[in-house]
Each structure stands twice: as structure tokens, then as C-alpha cells.
Tab-separated table of C-alpha atoms in Angstrom:
chain	number	residue	atom	x	y	z
A	1	MET	CA	138.778	138.225	159.072
A	2	ARG	CA	137.529	134.896	157.778
A	3	ILE	CA	140.004	132.359	156.437
A	4	ARG	CA	139.165	131.146	152.968
A	5	SER	CA	138.564	127.410	152.719
A	6	VAL	CA	140.438	126.417	149.583
A	7	VAL	CA	140.255	122.653	149.634
A	8	VAL	CA	137.924	121.330	152.321
A	9	PRO	CA	135.375	122.674	154.786
A	10	THR	CA	136.939	124.641	157.634
A	11	ALA	CA	136.080	121.894	160.085
A	12	ALA	CA	138.163	119.402	158.126
A	13	VAL	CA	141.223	121.475	157.212
A	14	ALA	CA	143.490	119.688	159.686
A	15	ALA	CA	142.628	116.346	158.148
A	16	VAL	CA	143.323	116.948	154.479
A	17	SER	CA	144.772	113.952	152.645
A	18	ALA	CA	148.343	113.844	151.491
A	19	VAL	CA	147.625	113.658	147.833
A	20	VAL	CA	144.138	114.920	147.137
A	21	ALA	CA	143.576	117.830	144.797
A	22	ALA	CA	141.212	120.772	144.974
A	23	THR	CA	139.158	122.300	142.101
A	24	LEU	CA	140.749	122.039	138.690
A	25	THR	CA	140.297	125.292	136.766
A	26	ALA	CA	138.230	124.952	133.645
A	27	PRO	CA	140.419	124.968	130.528
A	28	VAL	CA	140.788	128.243	128.678
A	29	ALA	CA	141.499	128.887	125.014
A	30	GLU	CA	145.139	128.320	124.119
A	31	ALA	CA	147.285	128.736	121.026
A	32	ALA	CA	150.210	126.476	120.070
A	33	VAL	CA	151.774	126.324	123.538
A	34	PRO	CA	151.877	122.689	124.756
A	35	GLN	CA	149.257	121.792	127.340
A	36	ALA	CA	149.646	119.200	130.045
A	37	LYS	CA	147.208	116.731	131.569
A	38	SER	CA	145.736	119.124	134.159
A	39	ALA	CA	143.799	120.853	131.360
A	40	ALA	CA	141.638	117.730	130.992
A	41	ARG	CA	137.897	118.248	131.290
A	42	VAL	CA	136.032	117.032	134.359
A	43	ASP	CA	133.790	114.445	132.742
A	44	PHE	CA	132.580	111.654	135.016
A	45	ASN	CA	130.485	109.835	132.403
A	46	GLY	CA	132.769	110.320	129.400
A	47	ASP	CA	130.131	111.963	127.195
A	48	GLY	CA	132.388	114.880	126.275
A	49	TYR	CA	130.527	117.439	128.385
A	50	GLN	CA	132.014	118.903	131.546
A	51	ASP	CA	130.352	118.204	134.870
A	52	LEU	CA	130.073	120.234	138.075
A	53	VAL	CA	130.186	119.118	141.715
A	54	VAL	CA	128.404	121.104	144.419
A	55	GLY	CA	129.216	120.215	148.001
A	56	ALA	CA	127.204	120.609	151.187
A	57	SER	CA	129.626	119.139	153.689
A	58	ASP	CA	127.659	120.636	156.602
A	59	GLY	CA	124.353	119.271	155.311
A	60	ALA	CA	122.143	116.878	157.213
A	61	VAL	CA	121.268	113.490	155.780
A	62	GLY	CA	117.798	112.891	157.081
A	63	THR	CA	118.091	113.729	160.772
A	64	VAL	CA	121.862	113.133	160.929
A	65	LYS	CA	123.383	116.585	161.290
A	66	GLN	CA	126.572	117.661	159.490
A	67	ALA	CA	126.834	114.308	157.742
A	68	GLY	CA	127.424	115.954	154.349
A	69	TYR	CA	126.311	115.248	150.820
A	70	ILE	CA	127.396	115.880	147.227
A	71	THR	CA	125.365	116.972	144.218
A	72	VAL	CA	126.724	116.388	140.707
A	73	LEU	CA	125.271	118.336	137.788
A	74	TYR	CA	125.983	116.561	134.504
A	75	GLY	CA	126.728	118.679	131.448
A	76	SER	CA	124.871	118.194	128.166
A	77	ALA	CA	124.242	119.845	124.816
A	78	HIS	CA	121.706	122.006	126.635
A	79	GLY	CA	124.029	122.836	129.514
A	80	PHE	CA	123.240	122.188	133.154
A	81	SER	CA	119.858	121.396	134.612
A	82	PRO	CA	118.835	120.567	138.207
A	83	ALA	CA	116.983	117.595	136.727
A	84	SER	CA	120.204	116.017	135.434
A	85	ARG	CA	121.822	115.399	138.778
A	86	GLN	CA	123.213	112.763	141.098
A	87	VAL	CA	123.142	113.143	144.899
A	88	ILE	CA	125.617	111.057	146.888
A	89	THR	CA	125.858	110.526	150.653
A	90	GLN	CA	127.540	107.888	152.764
A	91	ASN	CA	124.143	106.201	152.888
A	92	THR	CA	124.182	105.783	149.104
A	93	ALA	CA	124.439	102.097	148.205
A	94	GLY	CA	128.073	101.153	147.589
A	95	ILE	CA	129.657	104.120	149.388
A	96	PRO	CA	131.823	102.897	152.296
A	97	GLY	CA	130.569	103.719	155.783
A	98	SER	CA	127.344	105.476	156.690
A	99	SER	CA	126.238	109.041	157.254
A	100	THR	CA	127.527	110.120	160.674
A	101	THR	CA	127.011	113.252	162.737
A	102	GLY	CA	130.026	115.476	162.118
A	103	GLY	CA	131.221	113.326	159.225
A	104	TYR	CA	131.428	116.303	156.816
A	105	PHE	CA	131.340	114.028	153.763
A	106	GLY	CA	132.425	116.278	150.909
A	107	PRO	CA	134.318	116.537	147.596
A	108	THR	CA	138.010	117.341	147.408
A	109	LEU	CA	139.417	116.226	144.057
A	110	THR	CA	138.303	115.699	140.483
A	111	ALA	CA	140.870	113.905	138.314
A	112	ASP	CA	141.245	110.799	136.164
A	113	LEU	CA	143.387	108.939	138.678
A	114	ASP	CA	143.569	105.578	136.908
A	115	GLY	CA	143.821	106.920	133.357
A	116	ASP	CA	140.730	105.157	131.996
A	117	GLY	CA	139.294	108.296	130.389
A	118	TYR	CA	136.650	108.909	133.055
A	119	THR	CA	137.118	111.583	135.706
A	120	ASP	CA	137.063	110.235	139.260
A	121	LEU	CA	135.923	111.960	142.462
A	122	LEU	CA	137.830	111.722	145.706
A	123	VAL	CA	135.821	112.506	148.817
A	124	ASP	CA	136.662	113.176	152.456
A	125	ALA	CA	134.760	111.854	155.453
A	126	VAL	CA	136.017	112.980	158.857
A	127	LYS	CA	134.172	110.583	161.180
A	128	PRO	CA	134.208	107.986	162.590
A	129	ALA	CA	137.823	108.067	161.422
A	130	GLU	CA	139.614	110.092	158.760
A	131	THR	CA	138.672	108.358	155.527
A	132	TRP	CA	139.381	109.015	151.871
A	133	ILE	CA	136.955	107.503	149.421
A	134	VAL	CA	137.369	107.296	145.636
A	135	ILE	CA	134.184	107.189	143.582
A	136	TRP	CA	135.323	106.026	140.172
A	137	GLY	CA	133.864	107.555	137.038
A	138	GLY	CA	132.409	105.417	134.292
A	139	LYS	CA	129.746	105.094	131.649
A	140	GLY	CA	126.597	106.618	133.095
A	141	GLY	CA	128.442	108.748	135.645
A	142	LEU	CA	130.016	108.249	139.051
A	143	GLN	CA	129.930	104.574	140.005
A	144	ALA	CA	128.886	104.468	143.662
A	145	SER	CA	128.924	100.656	143.539
A	146	GLN	CA	132.674	100.756	142.810
A	147	ALA	CA	133.617	103.280	145.499
A	148	ARG	CA	136.291	102.285	147.968
A	149	VAL	CA	138.353	103.605	150.844
A	150	VAL	CA	141.850	104.626	149.758
A	151	GLY	CA	142.795	106.764	152.748
A	152	ALA	CA	144.497	106.552	156.095
A	153	ARG	CA	142.868	103.259	157.080
A	154	GLN	CA	144.843	101.441	154.388
A	155	GLY	CA	148.087	103.347	154.887
A	156	ASN	CA	148.841	103.415	151.174
A	157	GLY	CA	149.851	106.139	148.732
A	158	LEU	CA	146.698	108.191	149.308
A	159	SER	CA	147.109	108.559	153.075
A	160	GLY	CA	148.640	111.199	155.306
A	161	LEU	CA	148.068	114.819	156.303
A	162	ALA	CA	148.493	118.040	154.340
A	163	ARG	CA	146.923	121.453	154.073
A	164	PHE	CA	146.901	122.046	150.328
A	165	VAL	CA	146.696	119.445	147.600
A	166	HIS	CA	146.384	119.555	143.816
A	167	ALA	CA	146.461	117.408	140.670
A	168	GLY	CA	148.415	117.785	137.455
A	169	ASP	CA	150.788	116.052	135.076
A	170	PHE	CA	154.113	117.160	136.546
A	171	ASP	CA	156.353	114.876	134.481
A	172	GLY	CA	154.493	115.231	131.169
A	173	ASP	CA	153.874	111.509	130.746
A	174	GLY	CA	150.121	111.851	130.248
A	175	HIS	CA	149.178	110.491	133.687
A	176	ILE	CA	147.684	112.534	136.515
A	177	ASP	CA	149.988	113.103	139.492
A	178	LEU	CA	149.084	114.475	142.910
A	179	VAL	CA	151.063	116.969	144.969
A	180	ARG	CA	150.555	117.698	148.632
A	181	ILE	CA	151.828	120.866	150.218
A	182	GLY	CA	151.970	121.134	153.966
A	183	TRP	CA	153.676	118.950	156.533
A	184	GLN	CA	156.304	116.860	154.718
A	185	SER	CA	155.234	117.882	151.215
A	186	SER	CA	155.482	115.251	148.496
A	187	VAL	CA	154.393	114.221	145.004
A	188	ALA	CA	152.648	110.971	144.087
A	189	TYR	CA	153.080	110.110	140.406
A	190	GLY	CA	150.368	108.326	138.465
A	191	PRO	CA	148.791	106.276	137.235
A	192	PHE	CA	147.109	105.153	140.456
A	193	SER	CA	145.823	101.651	141.010
A	194	ARG	CA	142.241	101.084	142.116
A	195	ASP	CA	143.717	100.690	145.615
A	196	GLY	CA	145.076	104.227	145.404
A	197	VAL	CA	148.723	103.239	145.056
A	198	PRO	CA	150.832	105.580	142.849
A	199	ALA	CA	153.531	104.487	140.432
A	200	ARG	CA	156.149	106.320	142.509
A	201	THR	CA	156.546	109.100	145.060
A	202	ALA	CA	159.026	111.899	145.754
A	203	LYS	CA	159.558	114.418	148.547
A	204	LEU	CA	159.115	118.137	148.016
A	205	PRO	CA	160.893	120.378	150.560
A	206	LEU	CA	158.474	123.289	150.718
A	207	ASP	CA	157.746	123.441	154.437
A	208	THR	CA	160.090	123.935	157.364
A	209	SER	CA	159.834	120.291	158.364
A	210	THR	CA	162.375	119.586	155.615
A	211	PRO	CA	165.831	121.123	155.079
A	212	GLY	CA	165.652	124.203	152.894
A	213	GLY	CA	161.880	124.493	153.231
A	214	LEU	CA	160.494	127.844	152.099
A	215	PHE	CA	157.273	128.155	154.066
A	216	GLU	CA	155.864	127.430	157.445
A	217	MET	CA	152.894	125.183	156.776
A	218	TRP	CA	150.337	127.785	157.799
A	219	ASP	CA	152.046	130.600	155.863
A	220	ILE	CA	150.970	128.993	152.580
A	221	HIS	CA	147.819	130.795	151.502
A	222	ASP	CA	146.984	129.156	148.177
A	223	ILE	CA	148.277	126.852	145.477
A	224	THR	CA	147.283	126.257	141.898
A	225	VAL	CA	148.495	124.041	139.080
A	226	GLY	CA	148.960	125.193	135.507
A	227	GLU	CA	151.304	125.030	132.549
A	228	VAL	CA	153.234	128.302	132.775
A	229	THR	CA	156.672	127.292	131.449
A	230	SER	CA	155.563	126.056	127.993
A	231	ASP	CA	157.123	122.603	128.220
A	232	ALA	CA	154.043	120.308	128.299
A	233	ALA	CA	154.516	119.505	131.990
A	234	ASP	CA	152.375	121.142	134.654
A	235	ASP	CA	153.889	123.529	137.168
A	236	VAL	CA	152.928	124.254	140.763
A	237	VAL	CA	152.371	127.854	141.824
A	238	VAL	CA	152.387	128.630	145.550
A	239	THR	CA	151.548	131.968	147.124
A	240	GLY	CA	151.976	132.886	150.760
A	241	SER	CA	154.133	134.783	153.195
A	242	GLN	CA	157.372	133.962	154.923
A	243	GLY	CA	157.198	134.799	158.592
A	244	ASN	CA	156.499	138.512	158.956
A	245	SER	CA	157.795	139.357	155.494
A	246	SER	CA	155.691	140.448	152.524
A	247	PHE	CA	153.635	138.172	150.294
A	248	VAL	CA	155.488	136.102	147.707
A	249	THR	CA	154.584	133.677	144.896
A	250	TYR	CA	156.877	130.836	143.836
A	251	VAL	CA	156.726	128.729	140.668
A	252	PHE	CA	157.923	125.131	140.930
A	253	PRO	CA	158.392	123.822	137.377
A	254	GLY	CA	157.409	120.407	136.164
A	255	ALA	CA	159.728	118.549	133.783
A	256	LYS	CA	160.327	115.106	132.312
A	257	ALA	CA	162.087	114.085	135.514
A	258	GLY	CA	159.165	115.323	137.610
A	259	LEU	CA	158.327	118.338	139.730
A	260	SER	CA	161.335	120.413	140.766
A	261	ASP	CA	161.918	121.027	144.470
A	262	HIS	CA	163.367	124.494	143.775
A	263	PRO	CA	161.375	127.470	142.519
A	264	THR	CA	162.457	129.230	139.332
A	265	ARG	CA	160.506	132.423	139.967
A	266	SER	CA	159.861	134.706	142.928
A	267	LEU	CA	156.886	136.922	142.126
A	268	PRO	CA	154.393	139.199	143.899
A	269	GLY	CA	152.172	137.187	146.216
A	270	GLY	CA	148.847	137.291	147.980
A	271	MET	CA	146.094	135.119	149.393
A	272	ALA	CA	144.896	133.438	146.174
A	273	VAL	CA	146.381	132.487	142.806
A	274	ARG	CA	144.965	131.111	139.544
A	275	THR	CA	146.297	130.590	136.017
A	276	GLY	CA	144.752	131.400	132.636
A	277	ASP	CA	145.535	133.022	129.308
A	278	VAL	CA	143.904	136.415	129.851
A	279	ASN	CA	145.377	138.102	126.742
A	280	GLY	CA	145.027	135.236	124.269
A	281	ASP	CA	148.703	134.916	123.364
A	282	GLY	CA	148.779	131.164	124.054
A	283	ARG	CA	150.591	131.408	127.395
A	284	ASN	CA	149.001	131.050	130.802
A	285	ASP	CA	149.313	134.132	132.997
A	286	LEU	CA	149.001	134.354	136.783
A	287	VAL	CA	146.202	136.156	138.581
A	288	VAL	CA	147.193	136.849	142.186
A	289	GLY	CA	144.445	137.979	144.540
A	290	ASN	CA	144.603	139.441	148.017
A	291	TYR	CA	141.280	139.717	149.812
A	292	THR	CA	142.800	141.382	152.876
A	293	ASP	CA	142.858	145.151	153.330
A	294	TYR	CA	146.443	145.253	152.045
A	295	PRO	CA	147.675	147.030	149.959
A	296	SER	CA	144.329	148.829	149.828
A	297	SER	CA	140.936	148.480	151.490
A	298	GLY	CA	138.542	145.842	150.243
A	299	GLY	CA	140.862	143.448	148.427
A	300	GLY	CA	141.798	143.117	144.763
A	301	PHE	CA	144.222	141.403	142.395
A	302	THR	CA	147.156	141.857	140.067
A	303	VAL	CA	148.068	139.978	136.893
A	304	ILE	CA	151.545	138.651	136.144
A	305	TYR	CA	151.769	138.240	132.377
A	306	ASN	CA	153.589	135.403	130.687
A	307	GLY	CA	155.593	136.307	127.578
A	308	ALA	CA	158.387	135.031	125.363
A	309	LYS	CA	160.762	135.384	128.326
A	310	GLY	CA	158.343	133.662	130.685
A	311	LEU	CA	156.686	135.035	133.781
A	312	THR	CA	158.267	138.304	134.818
A	313	ALA	CA	157.389	140.440	137.792
A	314	PRO	CA	156.264	143.895	136.629
A	315	ALA	CA	158.358	146.765	137.902
A	316	LYS	CA	155.168	148.275	139.291
A	317	PRO	CA	152.351	145.720	139.434
A	318	VAL	CA	148.961	147.018	138.367
A	319	TRP	CA	146.640	146.564	141.335
A	320	ILE	CA	142.971	146.209	140.388
A	321	ASN	CA	140.369	146.857	143.053
A	322	GLN	CA	137.056	148.648	143.470
A	323	ASP	CA	138.819	152.009	143.496
A	324	SER	CA	140.319	151.378	140.037
A	325	PRO	CA	138.803	153.484	137.212
A	326	GLY	CA	135.815	151.694	135.689
A	327	VAL	CA	135.382	149.175	138.494
A	328	PRO	CA	131.956	149.324	140.165
A	329	GLY	CA	131.707	150.255	143.840
A	330	LEU	CA	134.273	151.460	146.324
A	331	GLY	CA	137.127	149.702	148.037
A	332	GLU	CA	135.902	149.405	151.605
A	333	ARG	CA	137.449	147.591	154.525
A	334	GLY	CA	136.278	144.018	154.803
A	335	ASP	CA	134.717	143.647	151.315
A	336	GLU	CA	137.130	140.766	150.633
A	337	LEU	CA	137.241	140.986	146.842
A	338	THR	CA	139.003	137.810	145.561
A	339	PHE	CA	137.955	135.822	148.642
A	340	THR	CA	137.004	133.494	145.809
A	341	LEU	CA	138.713	133.560	142.429
A	342	ALA	CA	138.281	131.755	139.106
A	343	VAL	CA	139.762	132.203	135.623
A	344	GLY	CA	138.114	131.010	132.409
A	345	ASP	CA	136.585	132.156	129.129
A	346	VAL	CA	133.017	133.253	129.853
A	347	ASN	CA	132.309	135.154	126.610
A	348	GLY	CA	134.065	132.742	124.234
A	349	ASP	CA	136.487	135.234	122.701
A	350	GLY	CA	139.564	133.054	123.270
A	351	ARG	CA	140.790	135.080	126.245
A	352	ALA	CA	140.261	134.057	129.844
A	353	ASP	CA	138.169	136.283	132.069
A	354	VAL	CA	138.711	136.811	135.783
A	355	VAL	CA	135.847	136.133	138.191
A	356	ALA	CA	136.269	137.573	141.680
A	357	GLY	CA	133.866	137.121	144.565
A	358	ALA	CA	133.459	139.696	147.343
A	359	PRO	CA	131.106	137.899	149.746
A	360	ASP	CA	131.408	140.541	152.477
A	361	GLU	CA	130.289	143.456	150.285
A	362	ASP	CA	127.598	145.626	151.895
A	363	TYR	CA	124.640	147.072	149.994
A	364	SER	CA	122.854	150.093	151.446
A	365	SER	CA	122.113	149.141	155.042
A	366	LYS	CA	122.543	145.409	154.411
A	367	VAL	CA	125.818	143.908	155.592
A	368	ASN	CA	127.678	140.978	154.009
A	369	VAL	CA	125.315	140.718	151.055
A	370	GLY	CA	128.101	139.813	148.624
A	371	HIS	CA	128.593	140.089	144.879
A	372	VAL	CA	130.652	138.635	142.031
A	373	MET	CA	132.471	140.612	139.352
A	374	VAL	CA	133.533	139.348	135.924
A	375	PHE	CA	136.572	141.154	134.475
A	376	ARG	CA	137.059	140.680	130.727
A	377	GLY	CA	140.249	139.320	129.259
A	378	THR	CA	141.444	141.309	126.213
A	379	THR	CA	144.468	141.382	123.928
A	380	GLY	CA	145.846	144.062	126.233
A	381	GLY	CA	145.205	141.960	129.343
A	382	VAL	CA	142.539	142.158	132.030
A	383	SER	CA	140.268	145.134	131.401
A	384	THR	CA	138.597	147.363	133.969
A	385	SER	CA	135.893	148.393	131.520
A	386	GLY	CA	132.720	146.480	130.740
A	387	ILE	CA	132.812	144.655	134.078
A	388	GLN	CA	129.805	142.566	135.022
A	389	ASP	CA	128.727	143.206	138.604
A	390	LEU	CA	126.462	140.346	139.677
A	391	SER	CA	124.431	140.126	142.856
A	392	GLN	CA	121.112	138.640	143.884
A	393	ASP	CA	119.523	141.949	142.902
A	394	SER	CA	120.838	141.695	139.331
A	395	PRO	CA	118.139	141.250	136.662
A	396	GLY	CA	117.216	137.607	136.235
A	397	VAL	CA	119.135	136.356	139.282
A	398	PRO	CA	116.830	134.322	141.538
A	399	GLY	CA	116.332	135.592	145.085
A	400	ALA	CA	117.168	138.988	146.534
A	401	THR	CA	120.043	140.590	148.410
A	402	GLU	CA	119.789	139.942	152.119
A	403	ALA	CA	122.133	140.638	154.978
A	404	ASN	CA	124.682	137.904	155.680
A	405	ASP	CA	123.951	135.809	152.564
A	406	PHE	CA	127.620	136.018	151.495
A	407	PHE	CA	126.868	135.677	147.779
A	408	GLY	CA	130.131	134.869	145.993
A	409	ASP	CA	131.487	132.803	148.882
A	410	SER	CA	132.204	130.072	146.336
A	411	VAL	CA	132.693	130.322	142.557
A	412	ALA	CA	133.701	128.067	139.667
A	413	LEU	CA	133.831	128.211	135.868
A	414	VAL	CA	132.971	125.204	133.702
A	415	ASP	CA	131.776	124.836	130.112
A	416	GLY	CA	128.857	122.466	130.639
A	417	ASP	CA	127.492	122.563	127.071
A	418	ARG	CA	130.811	122.522	125.169
A	419	ASP	CA	130.070	125.757	123.300
A	420	GLY	CA	133.317	127.498	124.233
A	421	HIS	CA	131.653	129.715	126.846
A	422	ALA	CA	132.301	128.841	130.490
A	423	GLU	CA	129.293	128.707	132.777
A	424	LEU	CA	129.643	130.462	136.135
A	425	ALA	CA	128.538	128.794	139.359
A	426	ALA	CA	128.299	131.173	142.309
A	427	ALA	CA	127.020	130.305	145.767
A	428	ALA	CA	125.506	132.192	148.676
A	429	THR	CA	126.358	129.757	151.432
A	430	MET	CA	124.380	131.556	154.146
A	431	GLU	CA	121.201	132.042	152.111
A	432	ASP	CA	118.061	131.405	154.188
A	433	ASN	CA	119.825	131.297	157.548
A	434	GLY	CA	122.585	128.996	156.416
A	435	SER	CA	120.743	126.667	154.062
A	436	GLY	CA	122.740	127.998	151.119
A	437	ALA	CA	122.015	128.254	147.403
A	438	ALA	CA	123.974	128.020	144.162
A	439	VAL	CA	123.239	130.105	141.063
A	440	ILE	CA	124.231	128.958	137.574
A	441	PHE	CA	124.960	131.608	134.922
A	442	ARG	CA	125.233	130.593	131.270
A	443	GLY	CA	128.324	131.739	129.427
A	444	THR	CA	127.423	133.821	126.353
A	445	THR	CA	129.075	136.299	124.017
A	446	LYS	CA	127.635	139.024	126.250
A	447	GLY	CA	129.011	137.453	129.411
A	448	ALA	CA	127.347	135.584	132.263
A	449	VAL	CA	123.541	135.320	131.961
A	450	PRO	CA	121.440	133.983	134.867
A	451	SER	CA	120.039	130.514	134.223
A	452	PHE	CA	118.720	128.941	137.439
A	453	ALA	CA	119.322	128.559	141.155
A	454	PHE	CA	119.096	125.393	143.219
A	455	THR	CA	119.346	124.404	146.866
A	456	GLY	CA	119.607	121.372	149.083
A	457	LYS	CA	115.824	121.286	149.359
A	458	GLY	CA	115.599	121.405	145.571
A	459	VAL	CA	117.698	118.232	145.264
A	460	GLY	CA	115.621	116.408	147.874
A	461	MET	CA	117.891	116.914	150.881
A	462	ASN	CA	117.482	118.504	154.304
A	463	PRO	CA	118.457	122.159	153.703
A	464	THR	CA	118.888	123.257	157.322
A	465	GLN	CA	122.356	124.719	157.928
A	466	ALA	CA	123.687	122.803	154.913
A	467	HIS	CA	125.713	125.761	153.596
A	468	PHE	CA	124.868	124.393	150.165
A	469	GLY	CA	127.439	125.459	147.592
A	470	GLY	CA	130.235	125.872	150.114
A	471	PHE	CA	132.149	123.883	147.565
A	472	VAL	CA	131.790	124.189	143.796
A	473	VAL	CA	134.200	121.828	142.092
A	474	ASN	CA	134.791	121.509	138.361
């Protein structure tokens, strides 16, 4: 079984920064429940339209193999276009260092770290030494000329090691904070200076390196940030397993004093977790995925609904997989449904939809072709009717299903044209023998509609073994 890369490329997992965050879920429609800072749009140039980052951390820069590069698609009134892009490497003027073999330069965090109203991008480079680089946002987009190292070389608040990292406003003061979960978990509270120094820090005893720790570092499978306690401070949701016991999800609440070091909820767990208001009642629910062959073949997910009494574990969780009535296909061993997971409002009805990738799905005699399914959010919750089943054989989708493309290996939802319908980005990282490709679907009232596909070659880069789209960050 493959291990899902949540934050950084597999080759760089051991070197994840202490306080860098992964993809921030696109905001979904909410009612009167207070929302915290993590719901902010990813907008590097401050024009009011959300932007999308596509990583190719394995990509070559010229003849330098595995140097890595980043492509930013800027949102507009017309949505995304390959023509409205910015490609950044370590050879880009102003970016510290230079493209190096095995450098794996790639995106890890999108957040307004300094509170100036422009989203910033924090990037990892593995060689020649572990380096964290902030590319500050500004008028016109990401400001490569103002990029600087804020990582381990300086030994400041943005240095250290962790496995999982995320951003949110955990004390409700309007500034982005960063939480690391892994070895010696901690929280860095914003705002951050341009040198990467936080206003303050605090320890978080989640791992067994601290007294009372709940998880071994490598038993944590996923983490997300969302406002699930209705108090205007973001909460941290961690899912994993404890030793040989069953899966479990914990909620660590944010509050005025900061992020609590004790969970308030113990809920069904899995391998992936996301938040979103799937029934439109104004409260964020939890979607917990498990792409393993437990409790049934092929992977699937359950939804933990948030009500007036908060998140409550259902007496008998409803498990949705490809054997559920109305769901296309069959639950087969190794399909890995929810290997990738995103929650957002694709059809603009005010209820978040669930997007689940199954990159190992087989079609006919073709193995590991992959597909993506969009489950509609309704007033009654996530529906198993009217599901969109998207593959490279779907009408209008560029390309064709081929063995070992792994379509759906990476997914994200982002409203690039500000029309209330989230666009879907889905990648096939092994397309064309590992070059990779990303497909953009427009969000419409009828769901996700194919728009265009693009590759490393299409953005002027060396496509060979780039695994383009291995990261889609919004």
C-alpha cells in the first residue's frame, strides 16, 4: 500500500518544518456561525480572486534533475487559465539558493503570515541543506525579489522538524498561527515578522516525546484545521491510530487563550480528515476517509455531523464506499478511495460537496487508471445519488485512461472566479510515464465541468519524471 503524502513529497517527509502548513481547504458557504482566520482566501496578489499552486517537486529545472518547481495559476473573473501563471524555481531571480539535484523545491503552506492582506507561500528545499523559504505575496502576485530563508539555517521560530503542519487562527485574534504535529509538537502564534519570528510559542503534548502524549509520531495519519466548536477560533482535528488499536479522531479546540493541549472529542478515525458544512446548517462537519481495505474493500468515508450539541459520534456511522447504493463501481481491494480528499461547494448550493480520489481504480484490463468522485452535499447530509464519476475517459476531459496514470492522486477545490462555485483541480501524477498532468474542472450548478489540462511542458518546463500536480495547494 502506498502512503499518502499529505504535506510534502515523500522524499522530503522527514524534513518537514516545525510550523509550516499544508493545503488550506477552500471556504464553504456558512450561516451565522462565527468563522476564524483559516477560512481566508488564498490570494497572493490581493485582487479578491483565489489562486492555485501546482507543485512538481520532482521536476527537472533544465538538466538539473529533481530540482523542483512551482506553478501558480492566478484566479480572475474568467477563472483560471494556463496563460495567467507564474513559474518559480530556485533559479528564479530573488529566490535564495539555486536549483540543485535532489533539492525537491516545492510548496508547503499558503497563509498570510505577516497579516498584510496578501497570502504568502512557504516553500521547502531539501538540498544542499534543509531550507525554508517564504515568498511574500504582494500587489502583482508572489514577490520573488522579497523571498528569504526563514528555516533551519536561521534557527528562528520557523525551524525544526515535524511530520504534519497546518495554519489557522487558534486564539481568535485575527492573526494566522501555525501548529506542528510530530516530534515535540508546538504552536507558533502570529503575526510573524519578515524574519519568520512568531509573537509567541507554546508546546502541544500530542506525541509520546511529551508527557501525556496521545500518538506515536508515525501513528498520526492526517490533520486538518477548521472551526468546529462555533467560537470564532480554529480547532485542530487529528486522525490516526494508537498502537495496534482502532482508528480514532481527536478534536483540539482553539480558544482565546490559544489551542488546548487536551482533546474534547474522541470520534471515529481513519487515514484522512477534512471539514466542511455538508448539510448547510452553518456548522462545519467532519469527513473522515479511510483508503485502506478496512472496514471494507476499496476505501471510503464517513461523515460526523455537527449540530446544536456539537460533534457527536453516530451510534452506527454510515460508511460510504463503492458498494453503497447509488455509488458507481464496486469496492475492490486496493482502489484507495479517499487517498485524496477535499470538501467544498462545487455546485454553489450553499452546501459543501465531498471530492474523493481513488487513484488505484482499475478500468477493464487497465490497472491503476484512477478516478475522482464528487458526492453532493444536501440538507440531509452527503448524498449517494447524483454522484459525478470523473476519469480521463469522461466527456470533455483531456487525455484518455491509461494504466498507471493514477488520476486523482492529488485534488483541491478553489473558487478561482469568485462565483460561489469551487473549481476542482485533479492530477494524474504518472501521466506520460511520470511527467504528470493536472486537469481543471469549472464549478457549475450542474457540478464539475472539464475546462483544461496543463503539464510541465505546457508551462515551459522539462516534463520528464516531474510528477506534475503531485501537489495542488489552494
